[in-house]
Amino acid sequence: MEEVSYRNATRDELDIAVSWAAAEGWNPGLDDADVFWETDPEGYVVAERDGEVIATGSIVSYGDFGFMGFFIVKQELRSQHIGTGFWQWRKEMLHKRLTPGAAIGMDGVFDMQPFYARGGFKFTHRNLRMEGVGRPSQPAGNLSELSMVPFDKVADLDKRCFGFDRERFLRKWIAPKHGLALGAFDGDHLQGYGVVRQCGRGYKIGPLFAETSETAESIFLALSDRAAGEPIFLDTPENNPAAMALARKYEMSEVFGCARMYAGPAPSLPWENIYGVTTFELG
């Protein structure tokens, strides 16, 4: 048997990672792989043995910030210490892709927190996946489809809430093939924006960024209307009480969750404006 080797993934191998994520119950979006690949084609890696992909991972670089995700070992090969070396290699490779001193973030499943902590990651809070049912509503009059909004306004708000520039990702993310992206305005000021996209099961809202709880609610209701009658999910930061209150108001319940952790200095983000994180895979 050959030794395990590590390398960059091909585009088809990113589809393997997405399919494994779906099998784990992570419910990726129908078009996530296309957007993820175009964001950073060098940001996906695999472990290989005897010509077979046995583990996947992402090491996406935003220049001044990195994000690790898609850490999956093929199910029948777990508990063979395959993941430990692969994870360490991924972290080292991502550090090399970032500016010196840049932090790395991740949303790790709760059971893996001790492992990630031993690798230098520190816990900040939990992001909880809340599930409900999309409901019909009459969208507020101050909402506009993001395709009609000057991109620089969206990019500015996104950078405030995400902490770093991710223009390449954002241009594709706010134009979902199977979904809707909306912004809320006060005059010409963009107060918030959100995206809903179709997934293997139902729809996910992410991100949901807003300056006030009222704005967040109006965007949420309009996106929920797009998914009326279908399961709907919101990955809600537990450290924003208003976000948790919004989910509870619309009878959403916790079905999954991840620990947000950082290696290096955690970015100072306005969590009071973050009602739904974008993705557990890319931050």
Tab-separated table of C-alpha atoms in Angstrom:
chain	number	residue	atom	x	y	z
A	1	MET	CA	0.000	0.000	0.000
A	2	GLU	CA	1.328	3.429	-0.961
A	3	GLU	CA	1.826	6.187	1.570
A	4	VAL	CA	-0.693	8.992	1.792
A	5	SER	CA	0.212	12.061	-0.280
A	6	TYR	CA	-1.281	15.546	-0.322
A	7	ARG	CA	-1.923	17.826	-3.290
A	8	ASN	CA	-4.203	20.446	-4.783
A	9	ALA	CA	-7.633	19.261	-5.842
A	10	THR	CA	-9.018	19.343	-9.356
A	11	ARG	CA	-12.380	20.919	-10.081
A	12	ASP	CA	-13.986	17.468	-10.210
A	13	GLU	CA	-12.468	16.629	-6.831
A	14	LEU	CA	-14.133	19.671	-5.310
A	15	ASP	CA	-17.383	18.009	-6.357
A	16	ILE	CA	-16.277	14.974	-4.322
A	17	ALA	CA	-15.841	17.212	-1.271
A	18	VAL	CA	-19.297	18.716	-1.799
A	19	SER	CA	-20.888	15.288	-2.201
A	20	TRP	CA	-19.207	14.050	0.976
A	21	ALA	CA	-20.406	17.190	2.781
A	22	ALA	CA	-23.941	16.417	1.616
A	23	ALA	CA	-23.600	12.857	2.918
A	24	GLU	CA	-22.534	14.269	6.303
A	25	GLY	CA	-25.790	16.233	6.405
A	26	TRP	CA	-24.131	19.635	5.857
A	27	ASN	CA	-26.580	20.379	3.011
A	28	PRO	CA	-24.448	22.452	0.601
A	29	GLY	CA	-26.028	24.750	-1.966
A	30	LEU	CA	-26.677	23.464	-5.471
A	31	ASP	CA	-24.209	25.913	-6.992
A	32	ASP	CA	-21.746	26.287	-4.113
A	33	ALA	CA	-18.956	24.363	-5.826
A	34	ASP	CA	-18.929	26.640	-8.873
A	35	VAL	CA	-18.714	29.792	-6.753
A	36	PHE	CA	-16.158	28.308	-4.361
A	37	TRP	CA	-13.876	27.221	-7.205
A	38	GLU	CA	-13.978	30.589	-8.939
A	39	THR	CA	-13.198	32.290	-5.629
A	40	ASP	CA	-9.873	30.463	-5.199
A	41	PRO	CA	-9.006	27.525	-7.497
A	42	GLU	CA	-5.874	26.861	-5.434
A	43	GLY	CA	-7.864	26.708	-2.221
A	44	TYR	CA	-8.929	23.055	-2.292
A	45	VAL	CA	-6.758	20.071	-1.441
A	46	VAL	CA	-7.002	16.313	-1.109
A	47	ALA	CA	-5.194	13.440	0.544
A	48	GLU	CA	-4.582	10.572	-1.846
A	49	ARG	CA	-3.533	6.937	-1.469
A	50	ASP	CA	-3.196	4.333	-4.220
A	51	GLY	CA	-4.659	6.847	-6.659
A	52	GLU	CA	-7.799	7.330	-4.565
A	53	VAL	CA	-8.957	10.503	-2.845
A	54	ILE	CA	-9.349	9.612	0.832
A	55	ALA	CA	-9.747	13.068	2.421
A	56	THR	CA	-10.694	16.583	1.346
A	57	GLY	CA	-10.200	20.089	2.688
A	58	SER	CA	-10.209	23.759	1.787
A	59	ILE	CA	-7.488	26.354	2.431
A	60	VAL	CA	-9.075	29.461	0.963
A	61	SER	CA	-7.041	32.663	0.990
A	62	TYR	CA	-8.443	36.178	1.159
A	63	GLY	CA	-4.909	37.570	1.302
A	64	ASP	CA	-5.002	39.037	4.806
A	65	PHE	CA	-7.208	36.235	6.120
A	66	GLY	CA	-7.650	32.518	5.491
A	67	PHE	CA	-10.446	30.049	6.104
A	68	MET	CA	-10.302	26.268	6.476
A	69	GLY	CA	-13.251	23.984	5.757
A	70	PHE	CA	-14.452	20.828	3.989
A	71	PHE	CA	-12.302	18.704	6.318
A	72	ILE	CA	-13.683	15.238	5.583
A	73	VAL	CA	-11.994	11.840	5.703
A	74	LYS	CA	-13.677	9.106	3.708
A	75	GLN	CA	-16.096	7.497	6.133
A	76	GLU	CA	-14.780	3.931	6.090
A	77	LEU	CA	-11.189	5.132	6.651
A	78	ARG	CA	-11.755	7.160	9.810
A	79	SER	CA	-9.896	6.445	13.062
A	80	GLN	CA	-6.773	5.530	11.080
A	81	HIS	CA	-4.953	8.818	11.838
A	82	ILE	CA	-5.262	9.917	8.207
A	83	GLY	CA	-6.807	13.249	9.107
A	84	THR	CA	-4.190	14.427	11.617
A	85	GLY	CA	-1.276	14.745	9.219
A	86	PHE	CA	-3.480	16.059	6.436
A	87	TRP	CA	-4.946	18.761	8.683
A	88	GLN	CA	-1.499	19.916	9.833
A	89	TRP	CA	-0.293	20.049	6.231
A	90	ARG	CA	-3.362	22.078	5.223
A	91	LYS	CA	-2.767	24.618	7.969
A	92	GLU	CA	0.883	25.016	6.999
A	93	MET	CA	0.005	25.379	3.314
A	94	LEU	CA	-2.600	28.023	4.056
A	95	HIS	CA	-0.181	30.044	6.192
A	96	LYS	CA	2.171	30.111	3.193
A	97	ARG	CA	-0.614	31.513	1.024
A	98	LEU	CA	-1.393	34.408	3.373
A	99	THR	CA	0.322	37.655	4.238
A	100	PRO	CA	2.643	37.242	7.254
A	101	GLY	CA	0.768	37.274	10.553
A	102	ALA	CA	-2.654	36.764	8.969
A	103	ALA	CA	-5.221	34.859	10.999
A	104	ILE	CA	-7.040	31.713	9.916
A	105	GLY	CA	-10.664	31.058	10.775
A	106	MET	CA	-12.845	27.983	10.728
A	107	ASP	CA	-16.291	26.751	11.658
A	108	GLY	CA	-15.543	23.354	13.167
A	109	VAL	CA	-18.031	20.737	14.317
A	110	PHE	CA	-18.318	20.744	18.096
A	111	ASP	CA	-16.809	17.285	18.616
A	112	MET	CA	-13.569	18.384	16.940
A	113	GLN	CA	-12.939	21.449	19.122
A	114	PRO	CA	-10.255	19.786	21.284
A	115	PHE	CA	-8.377	18.662	18.163
A	116	TYR	CA	-8.455	22.142	16.641
A	117	ALA	CA	-7.452	23.708	19.955
A	118	ARG	CA	-4.337	21.529	20.039
A	119	GLY	CA	-3.550	22.934	16.592
A	120	GLY	CA	-3.563	26.505	17.887
A	121	PHE	CA	-7.172	27.525	17.272
A	122	LYS	CA	-9.127	29.402	19.928
A	123	PHE	CA	-12.902	29.323	20.367
A	124	THR	CA	-14.865	32.582	20.088
A	125	HIS	CA	-18.547	31.578	19.828
A	126	ARG	CA	-21.010	29.117	18.312
A	127	ASN	CA	-22.778	29.519	14.972
A	128	LEU	CA	-26.045	27.582	15.153
A	129	ARG	CA	-27.925	26.282	12.130
A	130	MET	CA	-31.570	27.096	12.698
A	131	GLU	CA	-34.274	25.414	10.625
A	132	GLY	CA	-37.773	26.626	9.893
A	133	VAL	CA	-40.228	26.778	7.014
A	134	GLY	CA	-40.285	29.524	4.418
A	135	ARG	CA	-43.444	31.581	4.614
A	136	PRO	CA	-45.180	33.901	2.147
A	137	SER	CA	-44.853	37.617	2.843
A	138	GLN	CA	-45.178	40.964	1.134
A	139	PRO	CA	-41.620	42.300	0.683
A	140	ALA	CA	-40.951	45.755	2.133
A	141	GLY	CA	-40.830	48.610	-0.351
A	142	ASN	CA	-37.230	49.558	0.443
A	143	LEU	CA	-35.796	46.264	-0.824
A	144	SER	CA	-33.968	45.926	-4.128
A	145	GLU	CA	-32.423	42.980	-5.915
A	146	LEU	CA	-28.655	43.238	-5.555
A	147	SER	CA	-28.204	42.977	-9.326
A	148	MET	CA	-29.680	46.500	-9.421
A	149	VAL	CA	-27.424	47.856	-6.662
A	150	PRO	CA	-23.988	49.443	-7.313
A	151	PHE	CA	-21.515	46.700	-6.452
A	152	ASP	CA	-19.276	49.004	-4.421
A	153	LYS	CA	-22.091	49.578	-1.924
A	154	VAL	CA	-22.523	45.844	-1.411
A	155	ALA	CA	-18.758	45.296	-1.198
A	156	ASP	CA	-18.359	48.054	1.410
A	157	LEU	CA	-21.071	46.624	3.677
A	158	ASP	CA	-19.772	43.096	3.197
A	159	LYS	CA	-16.220	44.103	4.130
A	160	ARG	CA	-17.472	45.776	7.321
A	161	CYS	CA	-19.269	42.600	8.368
A	162	PHE	CA	-16.855	39.964	7.039
A	163	GLY	CA	-13.748	41.919	7.954
A	164	PHE	CA	-11.854	41.469	4.691
A	165	ASP	CA	-12.256	42.087	0.987
A	166	ARG	CA	-13.726	39.127	-0.897
A	167	GLU	CA	-14.836	40.762	-4.139
A	168	ARG	CA	-14.175	37.724	-6.315
A	169	PHE	CA	-16.388	35.560	-4.135
A	170	LEU	CA	-19.027	38.222	-3.639
A	171	ARG	CA	-19.716	38.972	-7.315
A	172	LYS	CA	-20.820	35.380	-7.869
A	173	TRP	CA	-22.487	34.840	-4.495
A	174	ILE	CA	-24.931	37.720	-4.849
A	175	ALA	CA	-26.142	36.411	-8.204
A	176	PRO	CA	-27.437	32.951	-7.225
A	177	LYS	CA	-28.782	30.827	-10.069
A	178	HIS	CA	-31.319	29.188	-7.771
A	179	GLY	CA	-32.105	31.903	-5.270
A	180	LEU	CA	-32.394	35.595	-4.570
A	181	ALA	CA	-30.193	38.402	-3.233
A	182	LEU	CA	-31.738	41.540	-1.737
A	183	GLY	CA	-30.545	44.787	-0.210
A	184	ALA	CA	-32.422	47.196	2.077
A	185	PHE	CA	-32.060	50.939	1.539
A	186	ASP	CA	-32.661	54.150	3.424
A	187	GLY	CA	-32.386	56.639	0.594
A	188	ASP	CA	-29.152	55.697	-1.140
A	189	HIS	CA	-27.661	54.109	1.996
A	190	LEU	CA	-27.467	50.304	1.987
A	191	GLN	CA	-28.626	49.221	5.449
A	192	GLY	CA	-28.297	45.483	4.948
A	193	TYR	CA	-28.276	42.630	2.498
A	194	GLY	CA	-29.039	38.938	2.361
A	195	VAL	CA	-28.887	35.968	-0.002
A	196	VAL	CA	-31.043	32.855	-0.163
A	197	ARG	CA	-29.945	29.877	-2.256
A	198	GLN	CA	-31.356	26.466	-2.995
A	199	CYS	CA	-29.631	23.506	-1.349
A	200	GLY	CA	-29.928	19.750	-1.544
A	201	ARG	CA	-32.712	20.153	1.003
A	202	GLY	CA	-34.620	23.397	1.121
A	203	TYR	CA	-32.948	26.815	1.102
A	204	LYS	CA	-30.248	28.539	3.120
A	205	ILE	CA	-30.059	32.228	3.940
A	206	GLY	CA	-26.506	33.494	4.147
A	207	PRO	CA	-25.223	35.981	4.681
A	208	LEU	CA	-27.752	38.158	6.462
A	209	PHE	CA	-26.061	41.442	7.402
A	210	ALA	CA	-28.065	44.402	8.723
A	211	GLU	CA	-27.553	47.567	10.722
A	212	THR	CA	-30.763	47.092	12.724
A	213	SER	CA	-32.953	44.192	13.778
A	214	GLU	CA	-35.857	45.715	11.850
A	215	THR	CA	-33.816	45.722	8.651
A	216	ALA	CA	-32.675	42.153	9.265
A	217	GLU	CA	-36.267	41.047	9.752
A	218	SER	CA	-37.525	42.700	6.566
A	219	ILE	CA	-34.774	41.076	4.498
A	220	PHE	CA	-35.314	37.730	6.209
A	221	LEU	CA	-39.052	37.770	5.453
A	222	ALA	CA	-38.500	38.612	1.785
A	223	LEU	CA	-35.944	35.825	1.404
A	224	SER	CA	-38.221	33.448	3.298
A	225	ASP	CA	-40.969	34.287	0.826
A	226	ARG	CA	-38.692	33.045	-1.981
A	227	ALA	CA	-38.582	29.687	-0.157
A	228	ALA	CA	-42.241	29.606	0.893
A	229	GLY	CA	-43.339	26.139	1.967
A	230	GLU	CA	-39.792	24.742	1.857
A	231	PRO	CA	-37.329	24.066	4.686
A	232	ILE	CA	-35.262	27.173	5.340
A	233	PHE	CA	-31.979	27.457	7.254
A	234	LEU	CA	-30.117	30.332	8.871
A	235	ASP	CA	-26.619	29.886	10.337
A	236	THR	CA	-27.070	32.173	13.313
A	237	PRO	CA	-24.233	33.575	15.464
A	238	GLU	CA	-25.104	32.803	19.064
A	239	ASN	CA	-23.206	35.906	20.197
A	240	ASN	CA	-25.835	38.131	18.545
A	241	PRO	CA	-28.937	37.929	20.785
A	242	ALA	CA	-31.019	39.797	18.200
A	243	ALA	CA	-30.177	37.168	15.586
A	244	MET	CA	-31.225	34.375	17.916
A	245	ALA	CA	-34.427	36.263	18.718
A	246	LEU	CA	-35.217	36.611	15.001
A	247	ALA	CA	-34.820	32.871	14.474
A	248	ARG	CA	-37.010	32.054	17.469
A	249	LYS	CA	-39.680	34.574	16.398
A	250	TYR	CA	-40.171	32.625	13.193
A	251	GLU	CA	-40.215	29.261	14.969
A	252	MET	CA	-36.807	28.080	13.809
A	253	SER	CA	-35.038	25.421	15.858
A	254	GLU	CA	-31.412	24.349	16.187
A	255	VAL	CA	-30.473	21.367	13.991
A	256	PHE	CA	-26.690	21.687	13.666
A	257	GLY	CA	-23.892	23.975	14.684
A	258	CYS	CA	-20.206	24.800	14.506
A	259	ALA	CA	-17.652	26.420	16.751
A	260	ARG	CA	-16.073	29.543	15.263
A	261	MET	CA	-12.369	29.364	16.020
A	262	TYR	CA	-9.297	31.353	14.981
A	263	ALA	CA	-5.579	30.720	14.812
A	264	GLY	CA	-4.007	34.128	15.276
A	265	PRO	CA	-5.810	37.334	16.200
A	266	ALA	CA	-9.565	37.051	15.780
A	267	PRO	CA	-10.868	39.862	13.567
A	268	SER	CA	-12.933	42.506	15.318
A	269	LEU	CA	-16.320	42.072	13.662
A	270	PRO	CA	-19.641	43.833	14.333
A	271	TRP	CA	-21.458	40.707	15.413
A	272	GLU	CA	-24.474	42.807	16.351
A	273	ASN	CA	-24.917	43.361	12.583
A	274	ILE	CA	-24.396	39.707	11.617
A	275	TYR	CA	-27.686	37.804	11.661
A	276	GLY	CA	-26.522	34.931	9.452
A	277	VAL	CA	-22.980	33.904	8.490
A	278	THR	CA	-22.295	33.301	4.806
A	279	THR	CA	-21.133	29.678	4.781
A	280	PHE	CA	-19.474	27.221	7.155
A	281	GLU	CA	-17.013	26.350	4.376
A	282	LEU	CA	-15.625	29.766	3.317
A	283	GLY	CA	-16.561	31.985	6.254
